[in-house]
Every structure is written in C-alpha cells, then in structure tokens.
C-alpha cells in the first residue's frame, strides 16, 4: 500500500473543493431522492449532534457512524431505498457533517462516540433497532449489542473489525505514515485514503464524493477523531453478541483486510458471512444494490407476503421504461408501443416513468404503474444542474448516481413482486447499468433503446472532464463485452450516419464502429405520420390560428432548463413584431416554469403546457427551440422553418444532435448567449423567410423498432 498520494488523480478526480471544515451543499437533508421525516440535534455535553429519521413505518434500522473522514451522505445510495421499507436513523458524528467539531483530543474518544450514538437513539425514540456498523462503526455496533442486547434486534457489520490494536510492525508503520501525511498534506491524505477505500475499477465517482466528505472536516479535527478509534479490543464483546448478525466484507478490502471480517464472523456466535468477491471496503457505496438487498432480507427475517400465479394463467405483459428528461422520449416510446400492440394485440403494457412523461401518458390513456410514485425525478436533477443556457450533460449524468440506484431498487422491487414477459428501456440508464453490475437479477428479456452513444468532453483543455468521460465510456464498453446477454436487443433510434466517428477516448474504439457492432439501427421514430399533418391550413383552423396571422412558437421541452432562453426570446419579440405586425408568438413555458417569469407583450402569449405540441409546430411559420433531438426532428419531418439553441456544454445537443441534423441538411443551430435581442430578432425573421430544403425523415422507424422488440418477445433471431 503506497503512502504517496497521486497528484494527477487528485487533480482529475477532486475537481473544485469546498472550503475545509464545511459540509458541501448542505441542505434540508443529505440526499437528493428523499427528505427526512424528522431531523434535529441532540445536545450531549455541549456538543450538538445532528440526526435524521427517514421512512414512515416498519422496524428500525440505525446506522452507527464510521470514522469522521466521511459523514452521513456516504449512505445516499442505501438510505433512500431502505426508508421505503423501514424507519431509518442516521447521524453525523462529532467532527464532521452537520454535527459540532469540539476542540481538543479529550473531546474525541470511543466512549464519546458510543455515548453519542446512544443519545441519538434516545432522542429519536428508538427503543430497539437493527444496527448497521460500517467500517469503524462496527465497534459501536459490537459494544451496544453486547452491553445493551435489548436495544439491538439484528446486527449488520460491513467492512468491520473487532479490534484496532496496533499489534504488528506493519500496522504501526502505516499508522505513523498516516500521522505524517495528515499533518503535512491533508488534501493528499484524503486522496490517498479514498483510493484505499475504493479499489474497484471505475470508482472515480465514489472517490470524488469521498474527497468532498473529507473536506467537510479538517486535518486537526480528523487527527483527534482518528486517535479516538485506535487501541480498542472488542473481541470479547463480539463473543457476547446474541442477536442475529450478518457480516459483509469485500475480499479485496485494502483498508480492513478480509481476514478481519472472517475473524468477526468466527467470533460472533451463529453469525452469517456475505463475502463480496472482488469488493473493496465500502459495499454500501460501491455495490449498493447487493447491500440494500442483503440488509432488507436480513432485517425482515420472514418471507414477504406475495401471490404466485400459475404460469399459464399469466397474461402477457411488458414494462416500458421511458426517460422523463423532456417529452421527446415518451412520445416516440408511445409510438413504438402502439406499433407493438398491432403485432402483439394481447400484450398489456405498463409504464415506468415520472413527470412530465407520466402526465403525458395518462392524458393519452396509458397505464402508469402505481409503484412509480416512489421514483425520483431525473428532470428535476437536470434542472438543478443547469446554468443560464448552460448544462454539462455529462456531469449531470455523472451526479445522478443516487437517483439511478434509488430508481433501480424500485424497479427490482417491482420485478420481484410482479411478472413481466419483457422490459423495454428507452435510455433507462439505471436499469442498464445496474443489470450489468448485478446480472443475476435479470429475470426477463431486456431491450435497450437510445438515440446517442458515448459521452464526450465539451471543455477544451479540461483534462479532468476528458479523463472522466473516457472512464465512463470504458465502463460501459466493458459491461457490454462481459455480459452481452443483458441486452437481448439494443436499438439505436436513428441511422448509421447519425453516429459520430469520434473515439470514446484514448485507447478506446471509435463510437461509430462500436455502435455498428452492438446496436441495431431502426431509423428515427416519429410520434406521428407527417402526411396526416400536411394540410397546414386545416390544421391551423382546427388549432384556433387565423389564416391572416404569422405563428411563431418558442419551446424548450419538458424541463425548466431553458427558462433563460425563453426570456431572451420574449425580449426579442417586440422587435420582431415591429417588422412583422401580423406576428403572433406562443411561448410554451413547460410544466415546471412559472409563466409569470415572462414579461407580457401585445401578440405574445405564454402557455404552461401544450399537449401534442408537434401538431402546433407542424403548422407554425417559425419555431425557436432548444437543441433537443425530438423537437428539431419533428420540425424537419414537417418541413417548418426553425432555429435551435443548443445548451452550452451539452454534448448530446452540441455534437450528437447537430450531426444528425446535418445529415438531414437541417442544422439550424446558433449560440444563444452571443445574441442580444436585436440580433436574435433579425436571425429569427431571416429563418422564417428562408426556403426549407431538408431531406425527408423516414416514417417507419417506430414500426421497425416494434418489429425488433416483437422478435425478442417471440424469442426469434434478430439481425443487426
């Protein structure tokens, strides 16, 4: 184990670090997908200790804090799921998180840590609990289970140890090395420490998160905290544990070696051992699906209530997972589903998504599965990541790890409760990723759809972004190579020329050549037949537009990420109106943008939502849209004039979509932040009067996709 931190890794992984000793992005709770039922502080001897209760019902699960280089946000992949089934208690330890950082070594001892935890249990009214001790938290778990057995119903020790005695020269040498590194190079120590914790391949995200947790404390405080954990022997306590106990330990743990987990298992009478083959130190972070399932099954302790239906009595059912980021995915997915029903009339389709896609489906008479009420909202996450017409799509995807785990766990709960003959996932990244990480959980054919392949860096000279994009792409490539059977079919919504020739990254294949080998091209999937919308006069009359007015429509999709663009268009409208007096503009504000944010003007109206907006776009004289694929391709198909404004740093809109539009001779993209209202008005009016010479868009994409999916359902061979 090297004592030297890796400066390059720190540069690439850590990114912008918060102020030392502060909780990064502290809000009403440490998790994005769930809010606490109750949170507060308990004062113990003048030290305020933060705690929170999650979940409404069920047995208690309490997490004893590990060493104070982290805080309770470490549990973001497990608490949101477990709180769906249990009441969960978390707390930040003295020295990190939202709890106090008292001064002096005397304030940091194992006796304090144990008493703090008991005080939090008392404050939350937890009389008896299943207790989870991760890493050093195992010491707290052992002590409480042995000394107060009536308070611990079950014990889960993950990456734990029964003693911290420096009883070998190698261990004493490492401790001296750590003391020196903490004192001389705190950033380097955090980086080194997280490298020891997360040894699994492609662990840059948990490593980066860990660096931020470490920067929520400081070197002096952590040195005191660490000293309080050392020199303790709880092996006799382990022998006295009588509650059911589960020991979880990775056999590639570089922080607390695997034999220490085996020792715990041997010491605790009747305990079970779950070995994580190839796993590192923190299973709850790096393998949260396995951790969540193991903890839930162990704590429940009895079979779940369920109904088993005889195989030949089961109707044929498919689950369609539709990405809720915008409305384009769900509209094309519904088109595919309708074509699939023509081929398989007896197939019932349930939908698995959230707003705004969920509302659209319900208005179309589709069945949304009730369990989707538990899903976290991806669109809201992307909105939070957006700036003023700026959204790094890669980092928005990268920081969606908590949401992906939460939603995948909800998906797995559904798969275990009900039978489906087929799962279709349109950019269902959470299911695709976690199925590859946990392939044994796949129980039915899985069809994966996407309209882009490969994450691409968007900031020239940003080595960190380039490194992390390459790393994510490599992870995906390795997944598909190792487990090709996870995707029974992989459909690219488009044509071969729509795929960029760029490489996935240094040393990786080209995106086009890899996509050719691993995907089937079905062509673009329109949610309508352009021929049915060709009579624009009749369409305008049906939608309430007058023949003597020019109609301009501005829309930014199903999220609030484009609110700044709408404001800029509204500012340009009076100048456009002066040049074209008969101009009428409709601004579609989206389901989560307040129409009051747009200044009123004669001839300008704001609508919060327009159902089947493509009908309005098909008869407009000009569309001003964000750079998303669905809306721009609908405009190309109906041959309407438009300008698109791709979000800056959005690799999909700026690279993948623009390449596709260029293939249809329809790239009308401009950089919104460079335009003042006067210039924007001139460019918009020029676009409105310019001739349209787009190439035709194929109209059979949805039917082709449905045929491929039907082949999988019927277990027929499908050809790329």
XYZ file of C-alpha atoms in Angstrom:
720
model
C 0.000 0.000 0.000
C 1.648 3.209 -1.166
C 1.934 6.105 1.267
C 2.258 8.649 -1.512
C -0.873 10.333 -2.869
C -1.278 10.597 -6.612
C -1.290 14.329 -7.524
C -2.646 13.645 -11.015
C -5.530 11.608 -9.643
C -6.331 14.319 -7.112
C -6.358 16.895 -9.907
C -8.603 14.791 -12.108
C -10.981 13.470 -9.505
C -11.386 16.088 -6.835
C -12.424 18.993 -9.005
C -13.475 22.161 -7.215
C -13.224 21.505 -3.486
C -15.354 23.192 -0.840
C -13.971 25.247 1.983
C -12.280 22.970 4.556
C -14.438 22.131 7.552
C -17.744 22.823 5.786
C -20.416 20.415 4.621
C -20.572 20.617 0.838
C -24.023 21.588 -0.486
C -25.684 21.107 2.893
C -29.432 21.468 2.541
C -32.532 20.206 4.312
C -31.093 16.696 4.131
C -28.081 14.889 2.730
C -29.940 13.061 -0.041
C -31.456 14.172 -3.320
C -34.114 11.472 -3.585
C -35.751 11.620 -0.155
C -36.343 14.103 2.642
C -36.243 13.221 6.339
C -39.467 12.651 8.216
C -37.802 14.351 11.138
C -34.380 15.858 11.757
C -32.805 17.724 14.609
C -29.956 17.969 17.071
C -29.301 16.346 20.380
C -27.025 18.191 22.788
C -24.663 15.927 24.667
C -22.258 17.680 26.989
C -22.355 20.844 24.916
C -21.759 19.036 21.601
C -24.644 19.236 19.127
C -25.161 16.035 17.165
C -27.280 16.077 14.008
C -29.593 13.180 13.274
C -32.470 12.384 10.941
C -35.289 9.852 10.729
C -36.299 8.543 7.311
C -39.380 6.495 6.418
C -42.834 6.218 7.913
C -43.276 2.642 9.112
C -41.668 -0.710 9.776
C -38.845 -1.883 12.036
C -35.978 0.465 12.829
C -32.584 0.407 11.121
C -29.926 2.677 12.665
C -26.551 3.418 11.095
C -23.670 3.900 13.536
C -21.248 6.480 12.093
C -17.886 5.297 10.748
C -14.632 7.258 11.040
C -15.082 11.021 10.652
C -13.422 11.447 7.290
C -16.989 10.917 5.998
C -20.486 11.882 7.118
C -23.982 10.516 6.569
C -24.141 11.461 2.901
C -21.978 8.379 2.420
C -25.267 6.468 2.744
C -27.054 8.218 -0.132
C -27.381 5.008 -2.165
C -28.930 2.949 0.644
C -30.997 5.128 2.997
C -33.488 6.308 0.322
C -34.317 2.709 -0.606
C -34.311 1.228 2.886
C -36.564 4.040 4.107
C -39.249 2.747 1.711
C -39.448 -0.394 3.866
C -38.183 0.627 7.319
C -37.754 3.545 9.646
C -34.115 4.542 9.257
C -31.969 6.601 11.619
C -28.791 8.338 10.505
C -26.493 10.714 12.356
C -23.407 12.750 11.613
C -20.532 12.068 14.004
C -18.867 14.730 16.085
C -16.105 16.080 13.891
C -17.879 16.041 10.506
C -21.160 16.710 8.735
C -23.758 18.863 10.458
C -22.562 17.942 13.942
C -20.209 20.058 16.042
C -16.425 19.947 15.911
C -15.335 20.373 19.544
C -11.711 21.304 20.157
C -9.083 19.119 21.776
C -8.216 15.437 21.851
C -10.239 14.883 25.040
C -13.441 15.525 23.092
C -12.768 12.568 20.804
C -12.806 9.093 22.298
C -14.571 5.829 21.610
C -16.556 6.326 24.807
C -17.826 9.620 23.388
C -18.661 8.047 20.018
C -20.628 5.240 21.668
C -22.448 7.591 24.058
C -23.244 9.982 21.194
C -24.916 7.181 19.276
C -26.960 6.070 22.281
C -28.028 9.688 22.865
C -29.230 9.929 19.271
C -31.187 6.663 19.615
C -32.827 8.042 22.749
C -33.651 11.394 21.134
C -35.280 9.675 18.160
C -37.277 7.345 20.411
C -35.612 4.186 19.103
C -36.003 1.539 21.780
C -34.862 -1.392 19.648
C -33.239 -1.402 16.226
C -31.397 -3.359 13.621
C -27.959 -1.764 13.822
C -25.644 -1.274 10.865
C -21.970 -0.616 11.551
C -19.836 0.216 8.526
C -16.053 0.120 8.968
C -15.231 1.596 12.404
C -18.948 1.829 13.102
C -18.734 -1.937 13.695
C -17.043 -1.209 17.035
C -20.058 0.809 18.149
C -22.344 -1.955 16.968
C -20.451 -4.657 18.855
C -20.387 -2.639 22.072
C -24.077 -1.778 22.038
C -25.177 -5.296 21.038
C -23.072 -6.832 23.836
C -23.771 -4.310 26.598
C -27.410 -3.438 25.777
C -28.723 -6.550 23.974
C -32.353 -5.465 24.442
C -31.731 -2.486 22.143
C -30.278 -4.391 19.159
C -32.599 -6.760 17.298
C -30.150 -7.556 14.498
C -26.579 -6.557 13.735
C -25.042 -5.907 10.307
C -21.292 -5.279 10.231
C -19.901 -4.215 6.849
C -16.154 -3.888 6.343
C -15.846 -4.009 10.106
C -13.264 -5.032 12.670
C -13.346 -6.261 16.283
C -10.164 -4.543 17.451
C -7.940 -1.605 16.493
C -4.820 -2.693 18.362
C -1.562 -1.706 16.602
C -0.234 -5.207 17.191
C 2.024 -5.644 14.158
C 5.010 -3.677 12.946
C 3.389 -3.255 9.518
C 0.315 -1.696 11.075
C 2.373 0.574 13.337
C 4.380 1.719 10.318
C 1.235 2.521 8.375
C -0.218 4.472 11.290
C 2.963 6.556 11.540
C 2.830 7.199 7.815
C -0.786 8.359 8.085
C 0.023 10.648 11.032
C 2.735 12.328 8.989
C 0.630 12.659 5.862
C -2.337 14.132 7.764
C -0.079 16.750 9.315
C 1.845 17.669 6.167
C -0.575 17.145 3.262
C -4.259 16.972 4.193
C -5.526 17.048 0.560
C -3.041 14.332 -0.342
C -4.132 12.240 2.629
C -7.820 12.447 1.688
C -6.989 11.409 -1.865
C -4.842 8.511 -0.665
C -7.468 7.411 1.856
C -10.271 7.320 -0.726
C -8.013 5.397 -3.091
C -7.613 2.771 -0.365
C -11.371 2.662 0.246
C -12.470 2.346 -3.371
C -10.227 -0.170 -5.102
C -12.835 -1.458 -7.539
C -12.371 -0.466 -11.206
C -14.265 2.630 -12.386
C -14.651 4.077 -8.891
C -13.833 7.698 -9.708
C -17.305 8.918 -8.645
C -17.268 7.453 -5.110
C -13.637 8.550 -4.834
C -14.632 12.096 -5.764
C -17.584 12.057 -3.362
C -15.295 10.823 -0.601
C -12.886 13.696 -1.209
C -15.743 16.143 -0.645
C -16.812 14.361 2.538
C -13.239 14.594 3.801
C -13.118 18.314 3.095
C -16.123 18.792 5.380
C -13.675 18.407 8.272
C -10.034 19.481 8.677
C -6.699 17.850 9.393
C -6.506 18.766 13.081
C -10.056 17.650 13.874
C -9.660 14.421 11.960
C -6.388 13.620 13.721
C -8.240 13.862 17.037
C -11.147 11.790 15.659
C -8.843 9.075 14.356
C -6.947 8.783 17.608
C -10.207 8.119 19.430
C -10.799 4.965 17.382
C -7.368 3.399 17.951
C -6.242 0.923 20.588
C -9.544 -0.798 21.359
C -10.263 -4.514 21.668
C -13.902 -5.600 21.401
C -13.306 -9.238 20.610
C -14.834 -10.273 23.919
C -17.851 -8.095 23.136
C -18.165 -9.923 19.815
C -18.305 -13.269 21.613
C -21.157 -11.939 23.792
C -23.386 -10.869 20.855
C -26.564 -12.965 20.815
C -28.723 -11.255 18.208
C -28.770 -12.474 14.576
C -25.693 -10.998 12.903
C -24.685 -10.538 9.266
C -21.039 -9.814 8.440
C -20.407 -8.268 4.992
C -16.823 -7.963 3.802
C -15.043 -7.499 0.487
C -12.239 -9.939 -0.172
C -10.222 -7.140 -1.818
C -10.635 -4.690 1.073
C -7.430 -2.636 1.329
C -8.484 -0.747 4.469
C -9.594 -3.567 6.779
C -8.359 -6.853 5.310
C -10.781 -9.654 4.583
C -9.370 -11.887 7.302
C -10.635 -9.336 9.847
C -14.151 -9.904 8.545
C -13.639 -13.652 8.789
C -12.463 -13.138 12.358
C -15.645 -11.185 13.177
C -17.721 -13.984 11.701
C -15.851 -16.580 13.795
C -16.154 -14.539 16.999
C -19.910 -13.829 16.834
C -21.951 -16.941 17.633
C -24.251 -18.026 14.794
C -23.351 -15.104 12.505
C -23.635 -15.230 8.729
C -20.898 -14.093 6.354
C -21.571 -12.443 2.999
C -18.334 -12.187 1.042
C -18.212 -9.581 -1.730
C -15.879 -11.192 -4.243
C -13.583 -8.544 -5.710
C -15.167 -5.967 -3.415
C -13.381 -3.173 -1.603
C -14.075 -1.526 1.728
C -17.475 0.199 1.418
C -20.052 -2.136 -0.102
C -22.866 0.302 0.668
C -21.289 2.773 -1.760
C -19.682 0.662 -4.456
C -22.206 -2.199 -4.566
C -25.364 -0.603 -3.151
C -27.786 -2.970 -4.863
C -26.209 -6.018 -3.216
C -26.004 -4.169 0.107
C -29.621 -2.980 0.016
C -30.961 -6.409 -0.825
C -28.838 -8.157 1.798
C -29.844 -5.730 4.554
C -33.532 -5.765 3.667
C -33.747 -9.545 3.514
C -31.788 -9.946 6.748
C -33.764 -7.369 8.728
C -37.173 -8.506 7.529
C -36.317 -12.007 8.684
C -39.553 -13.547 7.366
C -40.847 -14.207 3.847
C -42.638 -11.273 2.269
C -46.335 -11.523 1.502
C -46.773 -12.410 -2.138
C -49.063 -14.067 -4.655
C -47.787 -16.690 -7.068
C -49.822 -17.187 -10.235
C -49.560 -20.369 -12.269
C -47.557 -19.752 -15.424
C -50.324 -20.454 -17.933
C -52.688 -18.143 -16.063
C -50.418 -15.149 -16.501
C -51.349 -12.619 -19.138
C -48.592 -11.333 -21.395
C -47.176 -8.087 -20.049
C -44.402 -5.663 -20.911
C -42.939 -2.852 -18.828
C -41.868 0.224 -20.807
C -39.311 2.430 -19.020
C -39.278 5.872 -20.575
C -36.692 8.527 -19.749
C -38.536 11.528 -18.275
C -35.883 14.083 -19.281
C -38.063 16.106 -21.626
C -41.066 14.778 -23.541
C -39.427 13.503 -26.713
C -38.619 10.051 -25.345
C -42.117 9.283 -24.161
C -43.758 10.446 -27.388
C -41.606 8.161 -29.520
C -41.979 5.363 -26.953
C -45.741 5.604 -27.184
C -45.474 5.430 -30.981
C -43.383 2.257 -30.642
C -45.812 0.805 -28.084
C -48.765 1.377 -30.411
C -46.942 -0.378 -33.241
C -46.030 -3.220 -30.889
C -49.692 -3.664 -29.933
C -50.539 -4.107 -33.606
C -48.097 -7.016 -33.720
C -48.976 -8.371 -30.252
C -52.634 -7.490 -29.564
C -52.747 -9.461 -26.311
C -49.715 -7.678 -24.826
C -50.536 -5.388 -21.884
C -48.051 -2.536 -21.419
C -47.355 -0.782 -18.137
C -45.272 2.407 -17.995
C -42.426 3.185 -15.604
C -41.580 6.896 -15.564
C -42.277 10.200 -13.784
C -43.404 13.689 -14.762
C -43.510 15.259 -17.228
C -43.651 11.975 -19.161
C -46.112 10.444 -16.693
C -48.690 13.204 -17.181
C -48.418 12.887 -20.950
C -49.030 9.140 -20.831
C -52.016 9.481 -18.548
C -53.579 12.032 -20.895
C -53.097 9.502 -23.683
C -54.980 6.851 -21.685
C -51.950 4.732 -20.787
C -51.445 2.828 -17.509
C -48.715 4.125 -15.251
C -47.679 1.514 -12.700
C -48.525 2.733 -9.164
C -45.013 1.968 -7.901
C -43.733 4.883 -9.989
C -44.911 7.182 -7.187
C -41.691 6.099 -5.448
C -39.387 7.162 -8.288
C -37.009 10.097 -8.031
C -37.306 12.728 -10.746
C -34.453 12.858 -13.257
C -35.744 16.027 -14.917
C -35.587 17.908 -11.648
C -31.979 16.795 -11.223
C -31.044 18.119 -14.667
C -32.749 21.415 -13.900
C -30.671 21.769 -10.742
C -27.506 21.174 -12.762
C -28.352 23.806 -15.394
C -26.998 27.339 -15.529
C -28.008 30.181 -17.825
C -28.457 28.272 -21.088
C -25.642 26.033 -19.948
C -25.800 22.397 -18.909
C -22.938 19.950 -18.730
C -24.924 16.873 -19.684
C -22.016 14.620 -18.775
C -21.697 15.888 -15.216
C -25.493 15.897 -14.837
C -25.458 12.202 -15.741
C -22.445 11.548 -13.545
C -24.021 13.113 -10.456
C -27.247 11.174 -10.962
C -25.805 8.084 -9.229
C -28.065 8.359 -6.188
C -31.152 8.705 -8.370
C -30.105 5.776 -10.549
C -29.624 3.473 -7.561
C -32.896 4.560 -5.954
C -34.909 4.063 -9.144
C -33.262 0.743 -9.960
C -34.111 -0.569 -6.499
C -37.737 0.462 -7.096
C -37.618 -1.340 -10.439
C -36.259 -4.504 -8.800
C -38.980 -4.398 -6.143
C -41.496 -4.400 -8.997
C -39.753 -7.217 -10.864
C -39.851 -9.372 -7.732
C -43.489 -8.574 -6.983
C -44.963 -8.992 -10.472
C -44.331 -10.956 -13.656
C -43.370 -9.289 -16.922
C -42.512 -11.045 -20.168
C -40.409 -8.146 -21.407
C -38.794 -4.924 -20.228
C -38.164 -2.126 -22.728
C -35.909 0.697 -21.589
C -35.591 3.928 -23.557
C -32.356 5.407 -22.182
C -33.082 3.531 -18.954
C -29.513 4.076 -17.804
C -30.214 2.966 -14.250
C -31.560 -0.431 -15.293
C -28.909 -0.981 -17.942
C -26.026 -0.067 -15.617
C -27.177 -1.978 -12.555
C -28.225 -5.020 -14.587
C -24.648 -5.180 -15.861
C -23.350 -4.754 -12.308
C -25.838 -7.340 -10.976
C -26.602 -9.614 -13.959
C -28.111 -12.318 -11.757
C -31.108 -10.026 -11.157
C -32.226 -10.074 -14.794
C -35.332 -12.242 -14.973
C -36.832 -11.464 -18.386
C -35.751 -10.183 -21.832
C -34.493 -6.613 -21.798
C -34.491 -4.312 -24.838
C -32.420 -1.136 -24.599
C -33.051 1.944 -26.787
C -31.019 5.108 -27.185
C -30.539 7.898 -29.700
C -26.910 8.629 -28.807
C -23.876 6.566 -27.871
C -20.871 7.881 -25.986
C -20.240 10.709 -23.524
C -17.998 13.419 -24.958
C -15.986 16.168 -23.211
C -17.083 19.684 -24.096
C -14.442 21.908 -22.479
C -11.178 22.092 -24.444
C -8.190 21.685 -22.153
C -10.224 20.273 -19.273
C -8.212 17.140 -18.518
C -10.493 16.086 -15.700
C -13.619 16.115 -17.877
C -11.832 14.248 -20.676
C -10.494 11.642 -18.238
C -13.869 11.062 -16.600
C -15.728 10.834 -19.928
C -13.257 8.220 -21.115
C -13.591 6.361 -17.826
C -17.380 6.225 -18.035
C -17.289 5.104 -21.664
C -14.770 2.379 -20.823
C -17.037 1.118 -18.042
C -19.962 0.849 -20.477
C -17.853 -0.886 -23.125
C -16.523 -3.416 -20.623
C -20.033 -4.094 -19.326
C -21.367 -4.944 -22.784
C -18.336 -7.083 -23.645
C -18.531 -9.111 -20.425
C -22.311 -9.511 -20.299
C -23.674 -9.312 -23.851
C -26.792 -11.221 -22.800
C -28.012 -8.420 -20.520
C -29.317 -6.581 -23.573
C -31.412 -9.046 -25.569
C -31.586 -6.304 -28.180
C -30.004 -2.855 -28.369
C -31.770 -0.432 -30.716
C -30.304 2.814 -31.971
C -33.062 5.298 -32.779
C -31.515 6.566 -35.965
C -29.268 5.531 -38.821
C -25.565 4.637 -39.024
C -24.541 8.059 -40.352
C -26.121 9.686 -37.299
C -23.395 8.232 -35.072
C -20.259 10.306 -34.617
C -16.918 8.961 -35.799
C -15.167 10.323 -32.707
C -13.454 7.830 -30.385
C -14.800 7.020 -26.941
C -11.465 8.219 -25.608
C -7.734 7.440 -25.771
C -7.197 3.729 -26.284
C -10.903 3.060 -26.860
C -12.672 2.209 -30.138
C -14.449 4.676 -32.373
C -18.039 5.323 -31.393
C -19.414 4.535 -34.867
C -17.581 1.227 -35.303
C -18.564 0.048 -31.806
C -22.197 1.053 -32.330
C -22.288 -0.829 -35.646
C -21.229 -3.995 -33.811
C -23.506 -3.673 -30.804
C -26.709 -1.968 -31.956
C -29.469 -2.470 -34.480
C -30.475 0.690 -36.381
C -34.225 1.239 -36.615
C -34.274 4.739 -38.111
C -35.749 7.794 -36.434
C -39.049 7.173 -34.602
C -41.561 9.951 -35.177
C -44.615 10.132 -32.904
C -46.821 10.950 -35.911
C -47.116 10.447 -39.648
C -46.165 13.764 -41.337
C -48.664 13.074 -44.104
C -51.548 13.457 -41.654
C -50.326 16.976 -40.803
C -49.550 18.113 -44.339
C -52.713 20.221 -44.733
C -51.458 23.151 -42.673
C -54.492 25.358 -43.366
C -56.882 22.767 -41.975
C -54.541 22.118 -39.058
C -54.285 25.823 -38.212
C -58.047 26.164 -38.302
C -58.507 23.170 -36.004
C -55.970 24.558 -33.515
C -57.531 28.034 -33.483
C -54.987 30.005 -35.520
C -56.200 32.590 -38.038
C -55.209 32.449 -41.681
C -54.069 36.112 -41.670
C -51.512 35.777 -38.844
C -47.947 34.508 -38.711
C -47.392 31.994 -35.931
C -44.092 31.659 -34.101
C -43.693 29.059 -31.369
C -40.907 29.071 -28.799
C -40.450 25.939 -26.700
C -37.729 24.484 -24.504
C -39.028 20.981 -23.804
C -40.307 19.362 -20.649
C -37.916 20.879 -18.104
C -37.144 24.337 -16.777
C -33.563 24.240 -18.072
C -34.466 26.584 -20.931
C -36.159 29.354 -18.949
C -33.331 31.779 -19.756
C -33.761 31.146 -23.475
C -37.494 31.838 -23.266
C -36.852 35.130 -21.505
C -34.377 36.138 -24.218
C -36.864 35.248 -26.961
C -39.566 37.261 -25.187
C -37.228 40.252 -25.108
C -36.640 39.920 -28.858
C -40.329 39.575 -29.747
C -41.278 43.326 -29.784
C -38.556 43.934 -32.388
C -39.884 41.028 -34.489
C -43.432 42.354 -34.111
C -42.413 45.758 -35.466
C -41.080 44.118 -38.640
C -43.976 41.644 -38.986
C -47.137 43.229 -37.463
C -49.216 40.088 -38.052
C -46.814 38.009 -35.944
C -48.230 36.090 -33.005
C -45.865 34.222 -30.705
C -46.697 31.310 -28.418
C -44.170 30.655 -25.643
C -44.543 27.173 -24.176
C -43.192 27.582 -20.666
C -43.085 23.913 -19.702
C -44.645 22.098 -16.762
C -42.298 23.476 -14.092
C -41.718 27.047 -15.242
C -43.883 29.874 -13.934
C -45.470 31.773 -16.802
C -45.186 34.946 -14.703
C -41.427 34.879 -15.333
C -42.080 36.055 -18.913
C -42.882 39.723 -19.466
C -46.226 40.250 -21.221
C -46.360 41.980 -24.621
C -49.037 42.501 -27.328
C -49.165 39.456 -29.573
C -47.191 37.338 -27.097
C -48.905 34.619 -25.084
C -47.487 32.129 -22.616
C -48.884 28.636 -22.234
C -47.648 26.355 -19.444
C -48.251 23.188 -21.430
C -49.468 22.244 -24.897
C -50.476 18.634 -25.388
C -49.144 17.103 -28.594
C -47.144 20.219 -29.319
C -45.924 18.664 -32.555
C -49.308 19.480 -34.136
C -48.791 23.185 -33.443
C -45.199 23.049 -34.655
C -46.342 21.355 -37.860
C -48.312 24.434 -38.927
C -46.235 27.281 -37.496
C -44.340 29.814 -39.585
C -41.312 29.728 -37.285
C -40.136 27.683 -34.330
C -37.490 28.770 -31.838
C -36.438 25.725 -29.865
C -33.765 24.327 -27.637
C -31.327 21.913 -29.253
C -33.072 18.675 -28.282
C -33.382 15.895 -30.821
C -37.115 15.203 -30.726
C -38.433 18.712 -31.360
C -35.896 19.523 -34.051
C -36.542 16.253 -35.899
C -40.299 16.838 -35.748
C -39.734 20.230 -37.388
C -37.563 18.646 -40.046
C -40.216 15.993 -40.730
C -42.940 18.632 -41.155
C -40.571 20.947 -43.065
C -41.033 24.000 -40.851
C -38.526 26.885 -40.523
C -36.734 26.905 -37.185
C -33.723 27.976 -35.188
C -32.305 25.775 -32.441
C -30.227 26.925 -29.482
C -28.221 24.014 -28.054
C -27.370 24.271 -24.382
C -23.716 25.030 -23.918
C -21.594 22.067 -22.750
C -24.464 19.683 -23.548
C -22.587 17.052 -25.548
C -25.754 15.405 -26.853
C -27.258 18.631 -28.229
C -23.964 20.155 -29.385
C -22.452 17.052 -31.016
C -24.833 14.127 -31.499
C -27.964 16.121 -32.410
C -26.144 18.573 -34.651
C -24.519 15.724 -36.577
C -27.905 14.153 -37.163
C -29.499 17.425 -38.256
C -26.621 17.995 -40.667
C -27.390 14.601 -42.220
C -30.892 15.894 -42.971
C -29.452 19.231 -44.205
C -31.262 20.905 -41.332
C -28.670 22.117 -38.842
C -30.094 25.493 -37.838
C -28.140 25.807 -34.584
C -26.909 29.097 -33.155
C -25.278 30.070 -29.869
C -27.951 31.836 -27.800
C -25.659 33.617 -25.295
C -23.951 35.504 -28.147
C -27.206 37.103 -29.308
C -28.668 40.337 -27.972
C -32.431 40.866 -28.515
C -31.868 42.897 -31.692
C -29.629 40.283 -33.324
C -31.857 37.430 -32.190
C -34.883 39.153 -33.773
C -33.034 39.596 -37.090
C -31.832 35.978 -37.154
C -35.299 34.688 -36.319
C -37.041 36.678 -39.051
C -34.408 35.638 -41.570
C -35.020 31.987 -40.672
C -38.780 32.466 -41.039
C -38.403 33.694 -44.614
C -35.629 31.328 -45.711
C -36.586 28.412 -48.011
C -36.703 24.935 -46.468
C -34.685 22.206 -48.210
C -34.497 19.442 -45.604
C -34.077 15.819 -46.543
C -37.157 13.677 -45.777
C -37.358 11.898 -42.427
C -38.229 8.210 -42.504
C -41.729 7.434 -41.251
C -41.407 3.729 -40.396
C -38.920 3.951 -37.504
C -41.436 3.145 -34.775
C -42.746 0.154 -36.732
C -39.199 -1.126 -37.324
C -38.382 -0.783 -33.641
C -41.589 -2.596 -32.715
C -40.733 -5.495 -35.036
C -37.336 -5.889 -33.380
C -38.947 -5.859 -29.957
C -41.586 -8.374 -31.054
C -38.793 -10.670 -32.281
C -37.290 -10.630 -28.804
C -40.669 -11.282 -27.217
C -41.189 -14.264 -29.512
C -37.610 -15.472 -28.986
C -36.854 -15.069 -32.677
C -33.387 -14.313 -34.009
C -32.898 -10.651 -34.789
C -30.282 -9.319 -37.170
C -28.370 -6.088 -36.853
